[in-house]
Amino acid sequence: MLSRIKDFLHRHRRKFITTGIVIGGSVFLLKWLQYKLRELQERQAKEIGEKLKRMQHYESTDRTCNQTIVGLAPALSSKIFQSLQTDDILAKLRSNPDNKLELWEELRIVAFTRLVTLVYGASMLAVTLRVQINILGGYLYKATVEDGGGPQSSQQLAISLEVQTAYLSLIQHFMRDGIERLIETIRTNVTIVMQRYNLKQQLTLADTETLLWSIEMALNNGKGNPIDDIARYTLPNPDSTLASFDGAFSSMFQETLDVLESVESTQVGLANISIGFSKVMDKLADYYMTSGGTNKNSKSNLNVESIENINGITISLAKLIPIVNGLASKVAPSTNPVTVSNGLVLSLPDETDPMSSMIVHFLHSEKLRTLGANVYETFCH
């Protein structure tokens, strides 16, 4: 009996070996597959967790960015109004002086310069801070990941706060010297364009739009284009600034320059300018419709016929100047709260400040939001 069993095993030994190899290999493969599956699940869970953490950090950065931009807008408006005052000119005109024509010429230059500066200033403020805060946000997130989320030493924290404060304070250059330089550039181009118009000239709404478009084209094609050279207006001179800092600050400053000089930033800036002038034209259209309704002495005409015939309504440049001056003559208090939800500015307590009103529209722009998201994604890895 035992010999038969041995003989059977000897005859079928290859089958037993093959079967053993197959069963052993299957068990090993199953164990290996289970290990790899757990490894894949753990990696996916980690990636999802990191993505969720990064998304939450970005949303927080985005809200901070929007609140910062809206918070600085009234201060920038005040600076523009201080530099482009029209009250003295208007007071002199009311006294019926001998140089009335000269004062009217000055008023139209100042009024249009102020309006255009508000549009450009709002765009440049929004783009620069969007880039800055998202670069900083990316750096902070990357530092948190590399540090494992652990607590930093007091010395590291102090250096980090010093760099953050210095970096975010760069925008103060725009709030002081940069905006003055922008005003000078815009005033030069407004003066050139305004030479084509006289005070008695009748302008349709389309003519007024052409006037603003001509100023925009003069700025885009002239020396010191505010959109192409945005960093030269909104950030201080690199040589003097980098002399005081090195390391992370130096890297962030140089990267900010690179991003602001990119095609993407230029396109976003131009898109903002288009939005800004579109809002200005909407306001001016209201005055044209009011003018049309007044001429016909009918309130119903204001709502129907004035809208249908708006392109046929004309206003003299002399009458348009006070309207333009009035569009850019109010500043909302900077201490008012801002309603923000999911990174979007929902409302301002007082939108009489034209710059703050434009800023809200800019912050809802998909192009500006995409720019910020791309910058953050680039620097958080």
Short mmCIF file of C-alpha atoms in Angstrom, two decimals:
data_model
loop_
_atom_site.label_atom_id
_atom_site.label_comp_id
_atom_site.label_asym_id
_atom_site.label_seq_id
_atom_site.Cartn_x
_atom_site.Cartn_y
_atom_site.Cartn_z
CA MET A 1 0.00 0.00 0.00
CA LEU A 2 2.74 2.40 0.92
CA SER A 3 4.70 1.48 -2.21
CA ARG A 4 1.63 2.18 -4.36
CA ILE A 5 1.27 5.61 -2.81
CA LYS A 6 4.93 6.35 -3.39
CA ASP A 7 4.63 5.10 -6.95
CA PHE A 8 1.55 7.31 -7.50
CA LEU A 9 3.30 10.36 -6.13
CA HIS A 10 6.37 9.63 -8.22
CA ARG A 11 4.35 9.27 -11.42
CA HIS A 12 2.37 12.52 -10.78
CA ARG A 13 5.09 14.53 -9.11
CA ARG A 14 5.20 17.11 -11.92
CA LYS A 15 1.48 17.69 -11.61
CA PHE A 16 1.79 18.16 -7.85
CA ILE A 17 4.73 20.54 -8.28
CA THR A 18 2.90 22.52 -10.95
CA THR A 19 -0.27 22.62 -8.86
CA GLY A 20 1.71 23.74 -5.82
CA ILE A 21 3.43 26.43 -7.81
CA VAL A 22 0.09 27.61 -9.21
CA ILE A 23 -1.61 27.61 -5.82
CA GLY A 24 1.37 29.23 -4.11
CA GLY A 25 1.70 31.77 -6.88
CA SER A 26 -2.02 32.54 -6.72
CA VAL A 27 -1.83 33.07 -2.98
CA PHE A 28 1.24 35.28 -3.39
CA LEU A 29 -0.42 37.20 -6.24
CA LEU A 30 -3.56 37.64 -4.18
CA LYS A 31 -1.54 38.93 -1.23
CA TRP A 32 0.42 41.22 -3.54
CA LEU A 33 -2.74 42.54 -5.17
CA GLN A 34 -4.30 43.15 -1.76
CA TYR A 35 -1.16 45.02 -0.68
CA LYS A 36 -1.12 47.13 -3.84
CA LEU A 37 -4.84 47.82 -3.51
CA ARG A 38 -4.37 49.04 0.07
CA GLU A 39 -1.37 51.10 -1.06
CA LEU A 40 -3.43 52.61 -3.90
CA GLN A 41 -6.34 53.35 -1.58
CA GLU A 42 -4.04 54.97 0.98
CA ARG A 43 -2.35 57.05 -1.72
CA GLN A 44 -5.70 58.12 -3.19
CA ALA A 45 -7.02 58.97 0.27
CA LYS A 46 -3.86 60.99 0.94
CA GLU A 47 -4.15 62.79 -2.41
CA ILE A 48 -7.83 63.54 -1.81
CA GLY A 49 -7.00 64.80 1.67
CA GLU A 50 -4.20 67.00 0.36
CA LYS A 51 -6.41 68.28 -2.45
CA LEU A 52 -9.20 69.08 0.00
CA LYS A 53 -6.76 70.80 2.34
CA ARG A 54 -5.28 72.78 -0.56
CA MET A 55 -8.75 73.74 -1.77
CA GLN A 56 -9.79 74.94 1.69
CA HIS A 57 -6.57 76.94 2.01
CA TYR A 58 -7.09 78.47 -1.45
CA GLU A 59 -10.67 79.45 -0.64
CA SER A 60 -9.46 81.14 2.55
CA THR A 61 -6.73 82.90 0.57
CA ASP A 62 -9.27 83.97 -2.06
CA ARG A 63 -11.59 85.49 0.55
CA THR A 64 -8.70 87.32 2.17
CA CYS A 65 -7.64 88.60 -1.25
CA ASN A 66 -11.10 89.94 -2.10
CA GLN A 67 -11.52 91.63 1.26
CA THR A 68 -8.08 93.23 0.97
CA ILE A 69 -8.76 94.58 -2.53
CA VAL A 70 -12.18 95.98 -1.59
CA GLY A 71 -10.79 97.40 1.63
CA LEU A 72 -8.03 99.34 -0.16
CA ALA A 73 -10.23 100.65 -2.99
CA PRO A 74 -11.70 103.66 -1.11
CA ALA A 75 -8.24 104.73 0.07
CA LEU A 76 -6.98 104.67 -3.50
CA SER A 77 -10.05 106.66 -4.60
CA SER A 78 -9.32 109.27 -1.94
CA LYS A 79 -5.76 109.61 -3.18
CA ILE A 80 -6.98 110.13 -6.74
CA PHE A 81 -9.53 112.75 -5.64
CA GLN A 82 -6.92 114.60 -3.62
CA SER A 83 -4.64 114.80 -6.64
CA LEU A 84 -7.43 115.68 -9.10
CA GLN A 85 -9.63 118.16 -7.25
CA THR A 86 -12.28 120.05 -9.21
CA ASP A 87 -13.90 122.00 -6.34
CA ASP A 88 -11.60 125.01 -6.75
CA ILE A 89 -12.23 125.13 -10.51
CA LEU A 90 -16.00 124.93 -10.02
CA ALA A 91 -15.91 127.67 -7.36
CA LYS A 92 -14.04 129.97 -9.72
CA LEU A 93 -16.48 129.25 -12.56
CA ARG A 94 -19.42 130.20 -10.34
CA SER A 95 -17.90 133.67 -9.89
CA ASN A 96 -18.08 134.22 -13.68
CA PRO A 97 -14.38 135.14 -14.14
CA ASP A 98 -12.77 136.53 -17.28
CA ASN A 99 -10.80 133.32 -17.86
CA LYS A 100 -13.94 131.16 -17.91
CA LEU A 101 -12.92 129.34 -21.12
CA GLU A 102 -9.54 128.48 -19.67
CA LEU A 103 -11.18 127.09 -16.53
CA TRP A 104 -13.59 124.98 -18.59
CA GLU A 105 -10.65 123.55 -20.51
CA GLU A 106 -8.94 122.67 -17.25
CA LEU A 107 -12.13 121.16 -15.81
CA ARG A 108 -12.63 118.81 -18.74
CA ILE A 109 -9.03 117.57 -18.55
CA VAL A 110 -9.24 116.98 -14.80
CA ALA A 111 -12.72 115.38 -14.95
CA PHE A 112 -11.85 112.89 -17.70
CA THR A 113 -8.42 112.19 -16.21
CA ARG A 114 -10.01 111.37 -12.87
CA LEU A 115 -12.61 109.06 -14.40
CA VAL A 116 -10.06 107.17 -16.52
CA THR A 117 -7.64 106.95 -13.58
CA LEU A 118 -10.35 105.35 -11.44
CA VAL A 119 -10.88 102.66 -14.08
CA TYR A 120 -7.18 101.94 -14.56
CA GLY A 121 -6.38 102.25 -10.87
CA ALA A 122 -9.11 99.76 -9.92
CA SER A 123 -7.89 97.25 -12.50
CA MET A 124 -4.23 97.57 -11.52
CA LEU A 125 -5.03 97.26 -7.80
CA ALA A 126 -7.14 94.13 -8.39
CA VAL A 127 -4.58 92.39 -10.62
CA THR A 128 -1.53 93.20 -8.47
CA LEU A 129 -3.08 92.11 -5.17
CA ARG A 130 -4.60 89.01 -6.77
CA VAL A 131 -1.13 87.97 -7.92
CA GLN A 132 0.63 88.95 -4.68
CA ILE A 133 -1.73 87.30 -2.22
CA ASN A 134 -1.96 84.07 -4.22
CA ILE A 135 1.82 83.84 -4.53
CA LEU A 136 2.09 84.31 -0.76
CA GLY A 137 -0.74 81.83 -0.20
CA GLY A 138 1.04 79.26 -2.34
CA TYR A 139 4.28 79.74 -0.43
CA LEU A 140 2.54 79.41 2.94
CA TYR A 141 0.71 76.24 1.90
CA LYS A 142 3.92 74.68 0.54
CA ALA A 143 5.74 75.54 3.77
CA THR A 144 2.96 73.90 5.81
CA VAL A 145 3.11 70.70 3.74
CA GLU A 146 6.90 70.48 3.86
CA ASP A 147 6.88 71.14 7.60
CA GLY A 148 4.34 68.38 8.07
CA GLY A 149 1.91 70.82 9.64
CA GLY A 150 3.99 70.88 12.81
CA PRO A 151 4.54 73.96 14.94
CA GLN A 152 7.29 76.37 13.87
CA SER A 153 9.87 77.75 16.22
CA SER A 154 9.36 81.30 17.46
CA GLN A 155 12.38 82.44 15.44
CA GLN A 156 11.02 80.90 12.20
CA LEU A 157 7.58 82.40 12.86
CA ALA A 158 9.03 85.88 13.46
CA ILE A 159 10.99 85.77 10.19
CA SER A 160 7.94 84.51 8.34
CA LEU A 161 5.75 87.31 9.66
CA GLU A 162 8.41 89.89 8.84
CA VAL A 163 8.63 88.66 5.25
CA GLN A 164 4.84 88.48 4.90
CA THR A 165 4.39 92.03 6.19
CA ALA A 166 7.13 93.45 3.98
CA TYR A 167 5.80 91.63 0.91
CA LEU A 168 2.19 92.72 1.37
CA SER A 169 3.32 96.29 2.10
CA LEU A 170 4.72 96.58 -1.43
CA ILE A 171 1.30 97.75 -2.67
CA GLN A 172 1.71 100.91 -0.60
CA HIS A 173 4.04 102.15 -3.33
CA PHE A 174 1.06 102.20 -5.69
CA MET A 175 -1.09 103.96 -3.10
CA ARG A 176 1.46 106.79 -2.92
CA ASP A 177 3.96 107.27 -5.76
CA GLY A 178 2.56 104.81 -8.28
CA ILE A 179 -0.87 106.41 -8.52
CA GLU A 180 0.70 109.85 -8.99
CA ARG A 181 2.72 108.51 -11.89
CA LEU A 182 -0.41 106.89 -13.34
CA ILE A 183 -2.29 110.19 -13.08
CA GLU A 184 0.52 111.98 -14.92
CA THR A 185 0.52 109.39 -17.72
CA ILE A 186 -3.26 109.45 -18.11
CA ARG A 187 -3.48 113.24 -17.96
CA THR A 188 -0.94 113.56 -20.77
CA ASN A 189 -2.95 111.25 -23.02
CA VAL A 190 -6.31 112.79 -22.09
CA THR A 191 -4.95 116.23 -23.00
CA ILE A 192 -3.82 114.97 -26.42
CA VAL A 193 -7.17 113.33 -27.20
CA MET A 194 -9.21 116.30 -25.92
CA GLN A 195 -7.50 118.60 -28.43
CA ARG A 196 -9.76 117.05 -31.08
CA TYR A 197 -12.91 118.27 -29.31
CA ASN A 198 -14.35 121.71 -28.54
CA LEU A 199 -16.76 122.60 -25.75
CA LYS A 200 -19.67 123.29 -28.13
CA GLN A 201 -19.28 120.00 -29.97
CA GLN A 202 -22.41 117.83 -29.85
CA LEU A 203 -21.76 114.22 -28.88
CA THR A 204 -23.99 111.18 -29.19
CA LEU A 205 -23.58 108.28 -26.79
CA ALA A 206 -21.52 106.52 -29.47
CA ASP A 207 -19.33 109.63 -29.84
CA THR A 208 -18.70 109.65 -26.09
CA GLU A 209 -17.77 105.97 -26.19
CA THR A 210 -15.36 106.73 -29.04
CA LEU A 211 -13.80 109.51 -26.95
CA LEU A 212 -13.13 107.11 -24.07
CA TRP A 213 -11.93 104.43 -26.47
CA SER A 214 -9.51 106.95 -28.02
CA ILE A 215 -8.04 107.69 -24.60
CA GLU A 216 -7.67 103.94 -23.94
CA MET A 217 -5.95 103.40 -27.30
CA ALA A 218 -3.64 106.36 -26.69
CA LEU A 219 -2.63 104.81 -23.36
CA ASN A 220 -2.20 101.33 -24.85
CA ASN A 221 -0.03 102.56 -27.71
CA GLY A 222 1.91 105.24 -25.85
CA LYS A 223 5.01 105.19 -23.70
CA GLY A 224 4.48 103.87 -20.17
CA ASN A 225 1.41 101.75 -21.01
CA PRO A 226 -0.12 101.18 -17.53
CA ILE A 227 -1.25 97.63 -18.34
CA ASP A 228 1.93 96.37 -20.01
CA ASP A 229 4.14 98.12 -17.43
CA ILE A 230 1.86 97.51 -14.44
CA ALA A 231 4.71 96.49 -12.11
CA ARG A 232 6.48 99.80 -12.68
CA TYR A 233 3.43 101.56 -11.24
CA THR A 234 2.26 99.18 -8.52
CA LEU A 235 5.61 97.93 -7.12
CA PRO A 236 8.69 99.83 -5.93
CA ASN A 237 12.05 99.77 -7.70
CA PRO A 238 13.53 96.25 -7.37
CA ASP A 239 17.09 97.46 -6.76
CA SER A 240 16.26 99.55 -3.71
CA THR A 241 13.69 97.06 -2.38
CA LEU A 242 15.76 93.87 -2.62
CA ALA A 243 18.70 95.55 -0.91
CA SER A 244 16.86 95.25 2.41
CA PHE A 245 15.72 91.62 2.07
CA ASP A 246 16.86 88.32 0.65
CA GLY A 247 15.75 84.67 0.64
CA ALA A 248 11.98 84.11 0.41
CA PHE A 249 11.17 87.82 0.02
CA SER A 250 13.57 88.20 -2.90
CA SER A 251 12.12 85.13 -4.61
CA MET A 252 8.51 86.25 -4.14
CA PHE A 253 9.27 89.77 -5.35
CA GLN A 254 10.95 88.53 -8.52
CA GLU A 255 8.19 86.01 -9.18
CA THR A 256 5.59 88.76 -8.72
CA LEU A 257 7.35 90.83 -11.37
CA ASP A 258 7.42 87.85 -13.73
CA VAL A 259 3.71 87.10 -13.29
CA LEU A 260 2.64 90.74 -13.66
CA GLU A 261 4.66 90.99 -16.89
CA SER A 262 3.06 87.82 -18.29
CA VAL A 263 0.58 87.77 -21.17
CA GLU A 264 -2.10 86.33 -18.88
CA SER A 265 -1.90 89.27 -16.47
CA THR A 266 -1.96 91.75 -19.35
CA GLN A 267 -5.08 90.12 -20.79
CA VAL A 268 -6.83 90.20 -17.41
CA GLY A 269 -5.89 93.86 -16.99
CA LEU A 270 -7.30 94.75 -20.41
CA ALA A 271 -10.48 92.77 -19.69
CA ASN A 272 -10.92 94.75 -16.46
CA ILE A 273 -10.49 98.03 -18.33
CA SER A 274 -13.21 96.97 -20.78
CA ILE A 275 -15.53 96.09 -17.89
CA GLY A 276 -14.78 99.41 -16.20
CA PHE A 277 -15.51 101.52 -19.26
CA SER A 278 -18.62 99.45 -19.93
CA LYS A 279 -19.94 100.39 -16.48
CA VAL A 280 -19.07 104.04 -17.15
CA MET A 281 -21.00 103.93 -20.42
CA ASP A 282 -24.00 102.40 -18.63
CA LYS A 283 -24.02 105.40 -16.28
CA LEU A 284 -23.64 107.86 -19.13
CA ALA A 285 -26.45 106.13 -21.04
CA ASP A 286 -28.77 106.93 -18.13
CA TYR A 287 -27.97 110.64 -18.53
CA TYR A 288 -28.52 110.48 -22.28
CA MET A 289 -31.91 108.81 -21.78
CA THR A 290 -32.82 111.42 -19.18
CA SER A 291 -31.82 114.14 -21.62
CA GLY A 292 -33.97 112.56 -24.33
CA GLY A 293 -36.96 112.25 -22.00
CA THR A 294 -36.57 115.85 -20.85
CA ASN A 295 -36.53 117.13 -24.41
CA LYS A 296 -39.81 115.41 -25.14
CA ASN A 297 -41.39 116.48 -21.82
CA SER A 298 -42.76 113.02 -21.20
CA LYS A 299 -41.91 110.48 -18.52
CA SER A 300 -43.11 107.64 -20.74
CA ASN A 301 -40.68 108.76 -23.44
CA LEU A 302 -37.85 108.29 -20.93
CA ASN A 303 -38.64 104.58 -20.72
CA VAL A 304 -39.60 103.82 -24.32
CA GLU A 305 -38.77 106.39 -26.96
CA SER A 306 -35.55 107.59 -25.29
CA ILE A 307 -34.23 104.04 -25.22
CA GLU A 308 -35.21 103.41 -28.83
CA ASN A 309 -33.77 106.72 -30.05
CA ILE A 310 -30.81 107.00 -27.69
CA ASN A 311 -28.29 106.99 -30.54
CA GLY A 312 -29.94 110.11 -31.92
CA ILE A 313 -29.67 112.08 -28.66
CA THR A 314 -26.80 114.54 -28.44
CA ILE A 315 -25.24 116.40 -25.51
CA SER A 316 -22.69 119.16 -25.87
CA LEU A 317 -19.25 118.48 -24.43
CA ALA A 318 -19.74 121.46 -22.10
CA LYS A 319 -22.81 119.75 -20.58
CA LEU A 320 -21.11 116.34 -20.57
CA ILE A 321 -18.17 117.56 -18.47
CA PRO A 322 -20.20 118.09 -15.25
CA ILE A 323 -21.76 114.65 -15.76
CA VAL A 324 -18.34 113.01 -16.07
CA ASN A 325 -17.13 115.02 -13.10
CA GLY A 326 -20.09 113.83 -11.06
CA LEU A 327 -19.55 110.17 -11.93
CA ALA A 328 -16.24 110.23 -10.09
CA SER A 329 -16.97 112.46 -7.15
CA LYS A 330 -17.99 110.17 -4.31
CA VAL A 331 -15.95 107.95 -2.00
CA ALA A 332 -17.43 105.24 0.21
CA PRO A 333 -16.11 105.03 3.80
CA SER A 334 -13.33 102.44 4.01
CA THR A 335 -14.51 101.27 7.43
CA ASN A 336 -17.76 99.79 6.11
CA PRO A 337 -18.02 95.96 6.21
CA VAL A 338 -17.93 93.84 3.06
CA THR A 339 -20.16 90.82 2.47
CA VAL A 340 -18.14 87.92 1.04
CA SER A 341 -19.32 84.34 0.41
CA ASN A 342 -17.34 81.52 -1.23
CA GLY A 343 -14.68 83.96 -2.32
CA LEU A 344 -17.20 86.27 -4.04
CA VAL A 345 -18.02 89.80 -2.96
CA LEU A 346 -21.79 89.81 -2.66
CA SER A 347 -22.39 93.39 -1.60
CA LEU A 348 -20.89 96.61 -0.37
CA PRO A 349 -22.74 98.75 2.18
CA ASP A 350 -22.28 101.78 -0.05
CA GLU A 351 -21.46 101.52 -3.73
CA THR A 352 -21.45 105.27 -4.41
CA ASP A 353 -17.67 105.06 -4.73
CA PRO A 354 -17.19 104.29 -8.45
CA MET A 355 -13.92 102.47 -7.86
CA SER A 356 -15.43 100.14 -5.24
CA SER A 357 -18.33 99.47 -7.58
CA MET A 358 -15.96 98.55 -10.42
CA ILE A 359 -13.84 96.43 -8.07
CA VAL A 360 -16.89 94.30 -7.24
CA HIS A 361 -17.45 93.60 -10.94
CA PHE A 362 -13.75 92.82 -11.44
CA LEU A 363 -13.75 90.32 -8.58
CA HIS A 364 -16.64 88.46 -10.21
CA SER A 365 -14.70 88.29 -13.47
CA GLU A 366 -13.86 84.71 -14.42
CA LYS A 367 -10.55 85.83 -15.94
CA LEU A 368 -9.35 87.49 -12.73
CA ARG A 369 -10.43 84.52 -10.61
CA THR A 370 -8.71 82.10 -12.99
CA LEU A 371 -5.51 84.16 -12.83
CA GLY A 372 -5.49 83.92 -9.04
CA ALA A 373 -6.21 80.17 -9.07
CA ASN A 374 -3.43 79.50 -11.60
CA VAL A 375 -0.92 81.55 -9.62
CA TYR A 376 -1.82 79.77 -6.37
CA GLU A 377 -1.62 76.33 -8.00
CA THR A 378 1.79 77.14 -9.46
CA PHE A 379 3.38 78.22 -6.19
CA CYS A 380 1.82 75.74 -3.76
CA HIS A 381 3.72 72.76 -5.21
#
